[in-house]
Amino acid sequence: RSRDGRVSMSLVGCTAQRVSVAPFVGIAAQGGTLVVSGGTGGASIFRYNIRTGRLDDRPTIRNRDLGEVGHPGVTMISRDTAALCTDAGRSNRSGSSEFGVTIANINTGTRSVRDARFFRVPDTVGFNYAIQPANFPCDSSVYNDVAGGGNSYLYVANGQATVQDPRGNRSPTIVRAL
């Protein structure tokens, strides 16, 4: 705030590079890595200075197709690992799209991103309850239990809520009551 009480903002580290953002998109950052989930156009990854917040002018990875229909959201697990909400495009038994989360390992040095594993959300609601352009009914959050031994818990919801270890390959557990 200035002395007269007015708030001012200045742009720091903005980019003019076009990246995919349709039809739904999420943005997450941690430890110098910023991920734009890219919707159906592929994920884009930028580096940024953790002290100043200044974003690199060009993405390290731009509109990378990860082999699924699309990624409407993203949560960072660590600076090198992202959880991308995923429209897998496969039909479940009710005939709607299958949603879940893709764990992607990011290596900005080699400009690569690799999907390590996919966790399905059972009985997904698919596109029900989507409100364009601002809301998609698949969301995730990660809890890193630093004090409790370093375990990580990834919570994902698209109808059902699940919890899983994002670094492991076991099946997710359905959360019955929140």
CSV table of N, CA and C in Angstrom, one decimal:
chain,number,residue,atom,x,y,z
A,1,ARG,N,0.8,-1.2,0.0
A,1,ARG,CA,0.0,0.0,0.0
A,1,ARG,C,0.9,1.2,0.0
A,2,SER,N,0.4,2.2,-0.7
A,2,SER,CA,1.1,3.5,-0.7
A,2,SER,C,0.6,4.3,0.5
A,3,ARG,N,1.3,5.4,0.8
A,3,ARG,CA,0.9,6.3,1.9
A,3,ARG,C,-0.5,6.7,1.9
A,4,ASP,N,-1.1,6.9,0.7
A,4,ASP,CA,-2.4,7.4,0.6
A,4,ASP,C,-3.5,6.3,0.7
A,5,GLY,N,-3.0,5.0,1.0
A,5,GLY,CA,-3.9,3.9,1.2
A,5,GLY,C,-4.3,3.1,-0.1
A,6,ARG,N,-3.8,3.6,-1.2
A,6,ARG,CA,-4.1,3.0,-2.5
A,6,ARG,C,-3.2,1.8,-2.7
A,7,VAL,N,-3.8,0.8,-3.3
A,7,VAL,CA,-3.0,-0.5,-3.6
A,7,VAL,C,-2.6,-0.4,-5.1
A,8,SER,N,-1.3,-0.7,-5.3
A,8,SER,CA,-0.9,-0.8,-6.7
A,8,SER,C,-0.2,-2.1,-6.9
A,9,MET,N,-0.2,-2.5,-8.2
A,9,MET,CA,0.4,-3.8,-8.5
A,9,MET,C,1.2,-3.5,-9.8
A,10,SER,N,2.3,-4.3,-9.9
A,10,SER,CA,3.1,-4.2,-11.1
A,10,SER,C,3.3,-5.7,-11.6
A,11,LEU,N,3.4,-5.8,-12.9
A,11,LEU,CA,3.6,-7.1,-13.5
A,11,LEU,C,5.1,-7.5,-13.4
A,12,VAL,N,5.3,-8.7,-13.0
A,12,VAL,CA,6.6,-9.3,-12.8
A,12,VAL,C,6.7,-10.6,-13.5
A,13,GLY,N,7.6,-10.7,-14.5
A,13,GLY,CA,7.9,-12.0,-15.1
A,13,GLY,C,6.7,-12.5,-15.9
A,14,CYS,N,6.0,-11.7,-16.6
A,14,CYS,CA,4.9,-12.2,-17.4
A,14,CYS,C,5.4,-12.7,-18.8
A,15,THR,N,4.7,-13.6,-19.4
A,15,THR,CA,5.1,-14.1,-20.7
A,15,THR,C,4.1,-13.8,-21.7
A,16,ALA,N,4.6,-13.7,-23.0
A,16,ALA,CA,3.7,-13.4,-24.1
A,16,ALA,C,3.5,-14.7,-24.9
A,17,GLN,N,4.1,-15.8,-24.4
A,17,GLN,CA,4.0,-17.1,-25.1
A,17,GLN,C,2.6,-17.7,-25.0
A,18,ARG,N,2.0,-18.1,-26.1
A,18,ARG,CA,0.7,-18.7,-26.1
A,18,ARG,C,0.8,-20.2,-25.7
A,19,VAL,N,0.0,-20.6,-24.7
A,19,VAL,CA,-0.1,-22.0,-24.3
A,19,VAL,C,-1.6,-22.4,-24.3
A,20,SER,N,-1.8,-23.6,-24.4
A,20,SER,CA,-3.2,-24.1,-24.4
A,20,SER,C,-3.9,-23.9,-23.0
A,21,VAL,N,-5.1,-23.4,-23.1
A,21,VAL,CA,-5.9,-23.2,-21.9
A,21,VAL,C,-7.4,-23.6,-22.0
A,22,ALA,N,-7.7,-24.4,-23.0
A,22,ALA,CA,-9.1,-24.6,-23.3
A,22,ALA,C,-9.4,-26.1,-23.3
A,23,PRO,N,-10.6,-26.6,-22.9
A,23,PRO,CA,-11.7,-25.8,-22.5
A,23,PRO,C,-11.7,-25.5,-21.0
A,24,PHE,N,-10.9,-26.3,-20.2
A,24,PHE,CA,-10.7,-26.0,-18.8
A,24,PHE,C,-9.2,-26.1,-18.5
A,25,VAL,N,-8.7,-25.3,-17.6
A,25,VAL,CA,-7.3,-25.3,-17.3
A,25,VAL,C,-7.0,-25.1,-15.8
A,26,GLY,N,-5.9,-25.6,-15.3
A,26,GLY,CA,-5.5,-25.3,-14.0
A,26,GLY,C,-4.0,-24.9,-14.0
A,27,ILE,N,-3.6,-24.1,-13.0
A,27,ILE,CA,-2.2,-23.6,-12.9
A,27,ILE,C,-1.8,-23.9,-11.5
A,28,ALA,N,-0.6,-24.4,-11.4
A,28,ALA,CA,0.0,-24.7,-10.0
A,28,ALA,C,1.5,-24.4,-10.1
A,29,ALA,N,2.1,-24.0,-9.0
A,29,ALA,CA,3.5,-23.8,-8.9
A,29,ALA,C,4.1,-24.2,-7.6
A,30,GLN,N,5.4,-24.7,-7.7
A,30,GLN,CA,6.1,-25.1,-6.5
A,30,GLN,C,7.6,-25.1,-6.8
A,31,GLY,N,8.4,-24.5,-5.9
A,31,GLY,CA,9.8,-24.6,-6.0
A,31,GLY,C,10.5,-24.3,-7.3
A,32,GLY,N,10.0,-23.3,-8.0
A,32,GLY,CA,10.6,-22.9,-9.3
A,32,GLY,C,10.0,-23.5,-10.5
A,33,THR,N,9.0,-24.4,-10.4
A,33,THR,CA,8.3,-25.0,-11.5
A,33,THR,C,6.8,-24.5,-11.5
A,34,LEU,N,6.4,-24.1,-12.7
A,34,LEU,CA,5.0,-23.7,-12.8
A,34,LEU,C,4.4,-24.5,-14.0
A,35,VAL,N,3.2,-25.2,-13.7
A,35,VAL,CA,2.6,-26.0,-14.7
A,35,VAL,C,1.2,-25.4,-15.0
A,36,VAL,N,1.0,-25.3,-16.3
A,36,VAL,CA,-0.3,-25.0,-16.9
A,36,VAL,C,-0.9,-26.3,-17.4
A,37,SER,N,-2.0,-26.8,-16.9
A,37,SER,CA,-2.5,-28.1,-17.3
A,37,SER,C,-2.8,-28.2,-18.7
A,38,GLY,N,-3.3,-27.2,-19.4
A,38,GLY,CA,-3.5,-27.1,-20.8
A,38,GLY,C,-4.8,-27.6,-21.4
A,39,GLY,N,-5.7,-28.0,-20.5
A,39,GLY,CA,-7.0,-28.5,-21.0
A,39,GLY,C,-6.8,-29.7,-22.0
A,40,THR,N,-7.3,-29.6,-23.2
A,40,THR,CA,-7.2,-30.6,-24.2
A,40,THR,C,-6.0,-30.3,-25.2
A,41,GLY,N,-5.2,-29.3,-24.9
A,41,GLY,CA,-4.1,-28.9,-25.8
A,41,GLY,C,-2.8,-29.3,-25.4
A,42,GLY,N,-2.6,-29.9,-24.2
A,42,GLY,CA,-1.3,-30.3,-23.7
A,42,GLY,C,-0.8,-29.4,-22.7
A,43,ALA,N,0.0,-30.0,-21.8
A,43,ALA,CA,0.6,-29.3,-20.6
A,43,ALA,C,1.8,-28.4,-21.0
A,44,SER,N,1.9,-27.3,-20.3
A,44,SER,CA,3.1,-26.4,-20.5
A,44,SER,C,3.7,-26.2,-19.2
A,45,ILE,N,5.1,-26.1,-19.2
A,45,ILE,CA,5.8,-26.0,-18.0
A,45,ILE,C,6.8,-24.8,-18.1
A,46,PHE,N,6.8,-24.0,-17.1
A,46,PHE,CA,7.7,-22.8,-17.1
A,46,PHE,C,8.6,-23.0,-15.8
A,47,ARG,N,9.7,-22.3,-15.8
A,47,ARG,CA,10.5,-22.2,-14.7
A,47,ARG,C,10.3,-20.8,-14.2
A,48,TYR,N,10.5,-20.5,-12.9
A,48,TYR,CA,10.5,-19.2,-12.3
A,48,TYR,C,11.5,-19.1,-11.2
A,49,ASN,N,11.9,-17.9,-10.9
A,49,ASN,CA,12.8,-17.6,-9.9
A,49,ASN,C,12.1,-17.6,-8.6
A,50,ILE,N,12.5,-18.4,-7.6
A,50,ILE,CA,11.7,-18.6,-6.4
A,50,ILE,C,11.9,-17.4,-5.5
A,51,ARG,N,13.0,-16.6,-5.6
A,51,ARG,CA,13.1,-15.4,-4.8
A,51,ARG,C,12.3,-14.2,-5.3
A,52,THR,N,12.3,-14.0,-6.6
A,52,THR,CA,11.6,-12.9,-7.2
A,52,THR,C,10.3,-13.2,-7.8
A,53,GLY,N,10.0,-14.4,-8.1
A,53,GLY,CA,8.7,-14.8,-8.8
A,53,GLY,C,8.8,-14.5,-10.3
A,54,ARG,N,9.9,-14.1,-10.8
A,54,ARG,CA,10.0,-13.8,-12.2
A,54,ARG,C,9.9,-15.1,-13.0
A,55,LEU,N,9.0,-15.1,-14.0
A,55,LEU,CA,8.7,-16.3,-14.8
A,55,LEU,C,9.6,-16.2,-16.0
A,56,ASP,N,10.2,-17.4,-16.5
A,56,ASP,CA,11.0,-17.4,-17.7
A,56,ASP,C,10.1,-16.9,-18.9
A,57,ASP,N,10.8,-16.3,-19.9
A,57,ASP,CA,10.1,-15.8,-21.0
A,57,ASP,C,9.4,-16.9,-21.8
A,58,ARG,N,10.0,-18.0,-21.9
A,58,ARG,CA,9.5,-19.1,-22.7
A,58,ARG,C,9.3,-20.3,-21.9
A,59,PRO,N,8.3,-21.1,-22.2
A,59,PRO,CA,8.1,-22.4,-21.4
A,59,PRO,C,9.2,-23.4,-21.7
A,60,THR,N,9.6,-24.1,-20.7
A,60,THR,CA,10.5,-25.2,-20.9
A,60,THR,C,9.9,-26.3,-21.8
A,61,ILE,N,8.6,-26.6,-21.5
A,61,ILE,CA,7.8,-27.6,-22.3
A,61,ILE,C,6.5,-26.8,-22.7
A,62,ARG,N,6.2,-26.9,-23.9
A,62,ARG,CA,5.0,-26.2,-24.4
A,62,ARG,C,4.0,-27.1,-25.1
A,63,ASN,N,2.8,-27.1,-24.5
A,63,ASN,CA,1.6,-27.9,-25.1
A,63,ASN,C,1.9,-29.3,-25.3
A,64,ARG,N,2.6,-30.0,-24.4
A,64,ARG,CA,2.9,-31.4,-24.5
A,64,ARG,C,1.7,-32.3,-24.3
A,65,ASP,N,1.4,-33.1,-25.3
A,65,ASP,CA,0.3,-34.1,-25.2
A,65,ASP,C,0.8,-35.3,-24.4
A,66,LEU,N,0.1,-35.6,-23.4
A,66,LEU,CA,0.4,-36.7,-22.5
A,66,LEU,C,-0.4,-38.0,-22.8
A,67,GLY,N,-1.1,-38.0,-23.9
A,67,GLY,CA,-1.7,-39.2,-24.4
A,67,GLY,C,-3.1,-39.4,-23.8
A,68,GLU,N,-3.7,-38.4,-23.2
A,68,GLU,CA,-5.1,-38.5,-22.7
A,68,GLU,C,-5.9,-37.5,-23.4
A,69,VAL,N,-7.2,-37.5,-23.2
A,69,VAL,CA,-8.1,-36.5,-23.8
A,69,VAL,C,-7.7,-35.1,-23.3
A,70,GLY,N,-7.6,-34.9,-22.0
A,70,GLY,CA,-7.2,-33.6,-21.5
A,70,GLY,C,-7.0,-33.6,-20.0
A,71,HIS,N,-6.5,-32.4,-19.6
A,71,HIS,CA,-6.2,-32.2,-18.2
A,71,HIS,C,-6.7,-30.9,-17.7
A,72,PRO,N,-7.9,-30.9,-17.1
A,72,PRO,CA,-8.6,-29.7,-16.7
A,72,PRO,C,-8.0,-29.0,-15.4
A,73,GLY,N,-7.1,-29.7,-14.7
A,73,GLY,CA,-6.6,-29.2,-13.4
A,73,GLY,C,-5.2,-29.8,-13.1
A,74,VAL,N,-4.5,-29.1,-12.2
A,74,VAL,CA,-3.2,-29.6,-11.8
A,74,VAL,C,-2.9,-29.2,-10.3
A,75,THR,N,-2.2,-30.1,-9.6
A,75,THR,CA,-1.7,-29.8,-8.2
A,75,THR,C,-0.3,-30.2,-8.2
A,76,MET,N,0.6,-29.4,-7.6
A,76,MET,CA,2.0,-29.8,-7.5
A,76,MET,C,2.2,-30.6,-6.3
A,77,ILE,N,2.9,-31.8,-6.5
A,77,ILE,CA,3.3,-32.6,-5.3
A,77,ILE,C,4.6,-32.2,-4.8
A,78,SER,N,5.5,-31.9,-5.8
A,78,SER,CA,6.8,-31.4,-5.5
A,78,SER,C,7.2,-30.6,-6.7
A,79,ARG,N,8.4,-30.0,-6.7
A,79,ARG,CA,8.8,-29.1,-7.9
A,79,ARG,C,9.0,-30.0,-9.1
A,80,ASP,N,9.1,-31.3,-9.0
A,80,ASP,CA,9.4,-32.2,-10.1
A,80,ASP,C,8.2,-33.2,-10.4
A,81,THR,N,7.1,-33.1,-9.6
A,81,THR,CA,6.0,-34.0,-9.8
A,81,THR,C,4.7,-33.3,-9.7
A,82,ALA,N,3.9,-33.5,-10.7
A,82,ALA,CA,2.5,-32.9,-10.7
A,82,ALA,C,1.5,-33.9,-10.8
A,83,ALA,N,0.3,-33.6,-10.2
A,83,ALA,CA,-0.9,-34.4,-10.3
A,83,ALA,C,-1.9,-33.7,-11.2
A,84,LEU,N,-2.1,-34.3,-12.4
A,84,LEU,CA,-3.0,-33.6,-13.4
A,84,LEU,C,-4.3,-34.3,-13.4
A,85,CYS,N,-5.4,-33.6,-13.0
A,85,CYS,CA,-6.8,-34.2,-13.2
A,85,CYS,C,-6.9,-34.5,-14.6
A,86,THR,N,-7.4,-35.7,-14.9
A,86,THR,CA,-7.3,-36.3,-16.2
A,86,THR,C,-8.7,-36.8,-16.7
A,87,ASP,N,-9.0,-36.4,-17.9
A,87,ASP,CA,-10.1,-37.0,-18.7
A,87,ASP,C,-9.5,-38.1,-19.5
A,88,ALA,N,-9.6,-39.3,-19.1
A,88,ALA,CA,-9.0,-40.5,-19.7
A,88,ALA,C,-9.6,-40.9,-21.0
A,89,GLY,N,-10.9,-40.4,-21.2
A,89,GLY,CA,-11.5,-40.7,-22.5
A,89,GLY,C,-12.1,-42.1,-22.6
A,90,ARG,N,-11.8,-43.0,-21.6
A,90,ARG,CA,-12.4,-44.3,-21.5
A,90,ARG,C,-13.7,-44.2,-20.9
A,91,SER,N,-14.7,-45.0,-21.3
A,91,SER,CA,-16.0,-45.0,-20.8
A,91,SER,C,-16.1,-46.0,-19.6
A,92,ASN,N,-16.7,-45.5,-18.5
A,92,ASN,CA,-16.9,-46.4,-17.4
A,92,ASN,C,-18.3,-47.2,-17.6
A,93,ARG,N,-18.7,-48.0,-16.7
A,93,ARG,CA,-19.8,-48.8,-16.9
A,93,ARG,C,-21.1,-48.1,-17.1
A,94,SER,N,-21.2,-46.8,-16.7
A,94,SER,CA,-22.4,-46.0,-16.9
A,94,SER,C,-22.4,-45.3,-18.2
A,95,GLY,N,-21.3,-45.4,-18.9
A,95,GLY,CA,-21.2,-44.8,-20.3
A,95,GLY,C,-20.6,-43.4,-20.3
A,96,SER,N,-20.2,-42.8,-19.1
A,96,SER,CA,-19.6,-41.5,-19.1
A,96,SER,C,-18.1,-41.6,-19.1
A,97,SER,N,-17.5,-40.5,-19.3
A,97,SER,CA,-16.0,-40.5,-19.4
A,97,SER,C,-15.4,-40.9,-18.0
A,98,GLU,N,-14.2,-41.5,-18.1
A,98,GLU,CA,-13.5,-41.9,-16.9
A,98,GLU,C,-12.6,-40.8,-16.5
A,99,PHE,N,-12.6,-40.3,-15.2
A,99,PHE,CA,-11.7,-39.3,-14.7
A,99,PHE,C,-10.9,-39.9,-13.6
A,100,GLY,N,-9.8,-39.2,-13.4
A,100,GLY,CA,-8.8,-39.6,-12.4
A,100,GLY,C,-7.7,-38.6,-12.3
A,101,VAL,N,-6.6,-39.1,-11.9
A,101,VAL,CA,-5.4,-38.2,-11.9
A,101,VAL,C,-4.2,-38.9,-12.4
A,102,THR,N,-3.4,-38.2,-13.3
A,102,THR,CA,-2.2,-38.7,-13.8
A,102,THR,C,-1.0,-38.0,-13.0
A,103,ILE,N,-0.1,-38.9,-12.5
A,103,ILE,CA,1.1,-38.4,-11.8
A,103,ILE,C,2.1,-38.2,-12.9
A,104,ALA,N,2.6,-37.0,-13.1
A,104,ALA,CA,3.6,-36.7,-14.1
A,104,ALA,C,4.9,-36.3,-13.5
A,105,ASN,N,6.0,-37.0,-13.9
A,105,ASN,CA,7.4,-36.6,-13.5
A,105,ASN,C,7.9,-35.6,-14.5
A,106,ILE,N,8.4,-34.5,-14.0
A,106,ILE,CA,8.9,-33.4,-14.8
A,106,ILE,C,10.4,-33.3,-14.7
A,107,ASN,N,11.1,-33.2,-15.8
A,107,ASN,CA,12.6,-32.9,-15.8
A,107,ASN,C,12.8,-31.7,-16.7
A,108,THR,N,12.9,-30.6,-16.1
A,108,THR,CA,13.1,-29.4,-17.0
A,108,THR,C,14.5,-29.3,-17.6
A,109,GLY,N,15.4,-30.0,-17.1
A,109,GLY,CA,16.8,-30.1,-17.7
A,109,GLY,C,16.8,-30.8,-19.0
A,110,THR,N,16.0,-31.9,-19.1
A,110,THR,CA,15.9,-32.6,-20.4
A,110,THR,C,14.7,-32.2,-21.2
A,111,ARG,N,13.9,-31.3,-20.7
A,111,ARG,CA,12.7,-30.9,-21.3
A,111,ARG,C,11.7,-32.0,-21.5
A,112,SER,N,11.6,-32.9,-20.5
A,112,SER,CA,10.7,-34.0,-20.6
A,112,SER,C,9.7,-34.0,-19.5
A,113,VAL,N,8.5,-34.6,-19.8
A,113,VAL,CA,7.5,-34.9,-18.8
A,113,VAL,C,7.0,-36.3,-19.1
A,114,ARG,N,6.9,-37.1,-18.1
A,114,ARG,CA,6.5,-38.5,-18.3
A,114,ARG,C,5.4,-38.8,-17.3
A,115,ASP,N,4.3,-39.4,-17.9
A,115,ASP,CA,3.3,-39.8,-16.9
A,115,ASP,C,3.7,-41.1,-16.3
A,116,ALA,N,3.8,-41.1,-15.0
A,116,ALA,CA,4.3,-42.2,-14.2
A,116,ALA,C,3.2,-43.2,-13.9
A,117,ARG,N,2.0,-42.7,-13.6
A,117,ARG,CA,0.9,-43.6,-13.2
A,117,ARG,C,-0.4,-42.9,-13.2
A,118,PHE,N,-1.5,-43.6,-13.3
A,118,PHE,CA,-2.9,-43.0,-13.4
A,118,PHE,C,-3.7,-43.7,-12.2
A,119,PHE,N,-4.4,-42.8,-11.5
A,119,PHE,CA,-5.3,-43.2,-10.4
A,119,PHE,C,-6.7,-42.9,-10.9
A,120,ARG,N,-7.5,-43.9,-11.0
A,120,ARG,CA,-8.9,-43.7,-11.5
A,120,ARG,C,-9.8,-43.3,-10.3
A,121,VAL,N,-10.7,-42.4,-10.5
A,121,VAL,CA,-11.7,-42.1,-9.5
A,121,VAL,C,-12.9,-43.0,-9.8
A,122,PRO,N,-13.3,-43.9,-8.9
A,122,PRO,CA,-14.4,-44.8,-9.1
A,122,PRO,C,-15.7,-44.0,-9.1
A,123,ASP,N,-16.7,-44.4,-10.0
A,123,ASP,CA,-18.0,-43.8,-10.1
A,123,ASP,C,-17.9,-42.3,-10.3
A,124,THR,N,-17.1,-41.9,-11.2
A,124,THR,CA,-16.9,-40.5,-11.5
A,124,THR,C,-18.2,-39.9,-12.0
A,125,VAL,N,-18.3,-38.5,-11.8
A,125,VAL,CA,-19.4,-37.8,-12.3
A,125,VAL,C,-19.1,-37.2,-13.7
A,126,GLY,N,-17.9,-37.4,-14.2
A,126,GLY,CA,-17.6,-37.0,-15.5
A,126,GLY,C,-17.8,-35.5,-15.7
A,127,PHE,N,-18.5,-35.1,-16.7
A,127,PHE,CA,-18.7,-33.7,-17.0
A,127,PHE,C,-19.9,-33.1,-16.3
A,128,ASN,N,-20.7,-33.9,-15.5
A,128,ASN,CA,-21.8,-33.4,-14.8
A,128,ASN,C,-21.3,-32.3,-13.8
A,129,TYR,N,-22.0,-31.3,-13.7
A,129,TYR,CA,-21.7,-30.2,-12.7
A,129,TYR,C,-20.6,-29.2,-13.2
A,130,ALA,N,-20.2,-29.4,-14.4
A,130,ALA,CA,-19.2,-28.5,-15.0
A,130,ALA,C,-19.8,-27.2,-15.3
A,131,ILE,N,-19.2,-26.1,-15.0
A,131,ILE,CA,-19.7,-24.7,-15.3
A,131,ILE,C,-18.6,-24.0,-16.0
A,132,GLN,N,-18.9,-23.8,-17.3
A,132,GLN,CA,-17.8,-23.1,-18.1
A,132,GLN,C,-17.9,-21.6,-17.9
A,133,PRO,N,-16.8,-20.9,-17.9
A,133,PRO,CA,-15.5,-21.4,-18.1
A,133,PRO,C,-14.7,-21.6,-16.8
A,134,ALA,N,-15.4,-21.4,-15.7
A,134,ALA,CA,-14.6,-21.3,-14.5
A,134,ALA,C,-14.5,-22.5,-13.6
A,135,ASN,N,-15.3,-23.5,-13.8
A,135,ASN,CA,-15.3,-24.6,-12.8
A,135,ASN,C,-15.4,-26.0,-13.5
A,136,PHE,N,-14.5,-26.8,-13.0
A,136,PHE,CA,-14.6,-28.2,-13.5
A,136,PHE,C,-14.7,-29.1,-12.3
A,137,PRO,N,-15.5,-30.1,-12.3
A,137,PRO,CA,-15.8,-30.9,-11.1
A,137,PRO,C,-14.8,-32.0,-10.9
A,138,CYS,N,-13.5,-31.8,-11.1
A,138,CYS,CA,-12.4,-32.7,-10.8
A,138,CYS,C,-11.4,-31.8,-10.1
A,139,ASP,N,-11.0,-32.2,-8.9
A,139,ASP,CA,-10.1,-31.3,-8.2
A,139,ASP,C,-9.2,-32.2,-7.3
A,140,SER,N,-8.0,-31.7,-7.0
A,140,SER,CA,-7.1,-32.5,-6.2
A,140,SER,C,-6.3,-31.6,-5.2
A,141,SER,N,-5.8,-32.2,-4.2
A,141,SER,CA,-5.0,-31.5,-3.2
A,141,SER,C,-4.0,-32.5,-2.6
A,142,VAL,N,-2.8,-32.0,-2.2
A,142,VAL,CA,-1.8,-32.9,-1.7
A,142,VAL,C,-1.5,-32.4,-0.3
A,143,TYR,N,-1.3,-33.4,0.6
A,143,TYR,CA,-0.8,-33.1,2.0
A,143,TYR,C,0.5,-33.8,2.2
A,144,ASN,N,1.6,-33.1,2.4
A,144,ASN,CA,2.9,-33.6,2.6
A,144,ASN,C,3.1,-33.6,4.2
A,145,ASP,N,3.1,-34.7,4.8
A,145,ASP,CA,3.2,-34.8,6.2
A,145,ASP,C,4.7,-34.8,6.6
A,146,VAL,N,5.3,-33.7,6.6
A,146,VAL,CA,6.7,-33.5,6.9
A,146,VAL,C,7.1,-34.0,8.3
A,147,ALA,N,6.3,-33.5,9.3
A,147,ALA,CA,6.5,-33.9,10.7
A,147,ALA,C,6.3,-35.4,11.0
A,148,GLY,N,5.4,-36.0,10.2
A,148,GLY,CA,5.0,-37.4,10.5
A,148,GLY,C,5.7,-38.4,9.7
A,149,GLY,N,6.9,-38.2,9.2
A,149,GLY,CA,7.7,-39.2,8.5
A,149,GLY,C,7.8,-39.0,7.0
A,150,GLY,N,7.3,-37.9,6.5
A,150,GLY,CA,7.4,-37.6,5.1
A,150,GLY,C,6.4,-38.2,4.2
A,151,ASN,N,5.4,-38.8,4.7
A,151,ASN,CA,4.4,-39.4,3.8
A,151,ASN,C,3.6,-38.3,3.1
A,152,SER,N,3.1,-38.6,1.9
A,152,SER,CA,2.3,-37.7,1.1
A,152,SER,C,0.9,-38.4,0.9
A,153,TYR,N,-0.1,-37.5,0.9
A,153,TYR,CA,-1.5,-38.0,0.7
A,153,TYR,C,-2.1,-37.1,-0.4
A,154,LEU,N,-2.5,-37.7,-1.5
A,154,LEU,CA,-3.2,-37.0,-2.6
A,154,LEU,C,-4.6,-37.3,-2.6
A,155,TYR,N,-5.4,-36.2,-2.4
A,155,TYR,CA,-6.9,-36.3,-2.4
A,155,TYR,C,-7.4,-35.9,-3.7
A,156,VAL,N,-8.3,-36.7,-4.3
A,156,VAL,CA,-8.8,-36.4,-5.6
A,156,VAL,C,-10.3,-36.6,-5.6
A,157,ALA,N,-11.1,-35.7,-6.2
A,157,ALA,CA,-12.5,-35.8,-6.2
A,157,ALA,C,-13.1,-35.5,-7.6
A,158,ASN,N,-14.0,-36.3,-8.0
A,158,ASN,CA,-14.8,-36.1,-9.2
A,158,ASN,C,-16.1,-37.0,-9.0
A,159,GLY,N,-16.9,-36.6,-8.0
A,159,GLY,CA,-18.0,-37.4,-7.5
A,159,GLY,C,-17.5,-38.1,-6.3
A,160,GLN,N,-16.9,-39.2,-6.4
A,160,GLN,CA,-16.2,-39.9,-5.2
A,160,GLN,C,-15.0,-39.1,-4.9
A,161,ALA,N,-14.6,-39.2,-3.6
A,161,ALA,CA,-13.3,-38.6,-3.2
A,161,ALA,C,-12.4,-39.8,-2.9
A,162,THR,N,-11.1,-39.7,-3.3
A,162,THR,CA,-10.2,-40.8,-3.0
A,162,THR,C,-8.9,-40.2,-2.4
A,163,VAL,N,-8.2,-41.1,-1.8
A,163,VAL,CA,-6.9,-40.7,-1.2
A,163,VAL,C,-5.9,-41.7,-1.6
A,164,GLN,N,-4.7,-41.3,-2.0
A,164,GLN,CA,-3.6,-42.3,-2.4
A,164,GLN,C,-2.3,-41.7,-2.1
A,165,ASP,N,-1.3,-42.5,-2.1
A,165,ASP,CA,0.1,-42.1,-2.0
A,165,ASP,C,0.5,-41.8,-3.4
A,166,PRO,N,0.8,-40.5,-3.8
A,166,PRO,CA,1.1,-40.1,-5.1
A,166,PRO,C,2.4,-40.7,-5.6
A,167,ARG,N,3.3,-41.2,-4.7
A,167,ARG,CA,4.5,-41.7,-5.1
A,167,ARG,C,4.5,-43.3,-5.3
A,168,GLY,N,3.4,-43.9,-4.9
A,168,GLY,CA,3.2,-45.3,-4.9
A,168,GLY,C,2.3,-45.8,-6.0
A,169,ASN,N,2.2,-47.1,-6.2
A,169,ASN,CA,1.4,-47.6,-7.3
A,169,ASN,C,0.1,-48.4,-6.8
A,170,ARG,N,-0.2,-48.2,-5.5
A,170,ARG,CA,-1.3,-48.9,-4.9
A,170,ARG,C,-2.6,-48.2,-5.4
A,171,SER,N,-3.7,-49.0,-5.3
A,171,SER,CA,-5.0,-48.4,-5.7
A,171,SER,C,-5.4,-47.4,-4.7
A,172,PRO,N,-6.2,-46.4,-5.2
A,172,PRO,CA,-6.7,-45.4,-4.2
A,172,PRO,C,-7.7,-45.9,-3.3
A,173,THR,N,-7.8,-45.3,-2.1
A,173,THR,CA,-8.8,-45.6,-1.2
A,173,THR,C,-10.0,-44.6,-1.3
A,174,ILE,N,-11.2,-45.1,-1.3
A,174,ILE,CA,-12.4,-44.2,-1.4
A,174,ILE,C,-12.6,-43.6,0.0
A,175,VAL,N,-12.8,-42.3,0.0
A,175,VAL,CA,-13.1,-41.6,1.3
A,175,VAL,C,-14.6,-41.6,1.4
A,176,ARG,N,-15.1,-42.3,2.5
A,176,ARG,CA,-16.6,-42.5,2.6
A,176,ARG,C,-17.2,-41.3,3.2
A,177,ALA,N,-16.6,-40.6,4.1
A,177,ALA,CA,-17.2,-39.4,4.8
A,177,ALA,C,-16.1,-38.3,4.9
A,178,LEU,N,-16.5,-37.1,4.6
A,178,LEU,CA,-15.6,-36.0,4.8
A,178,LEU,C,-16.0,-35.1,5.9
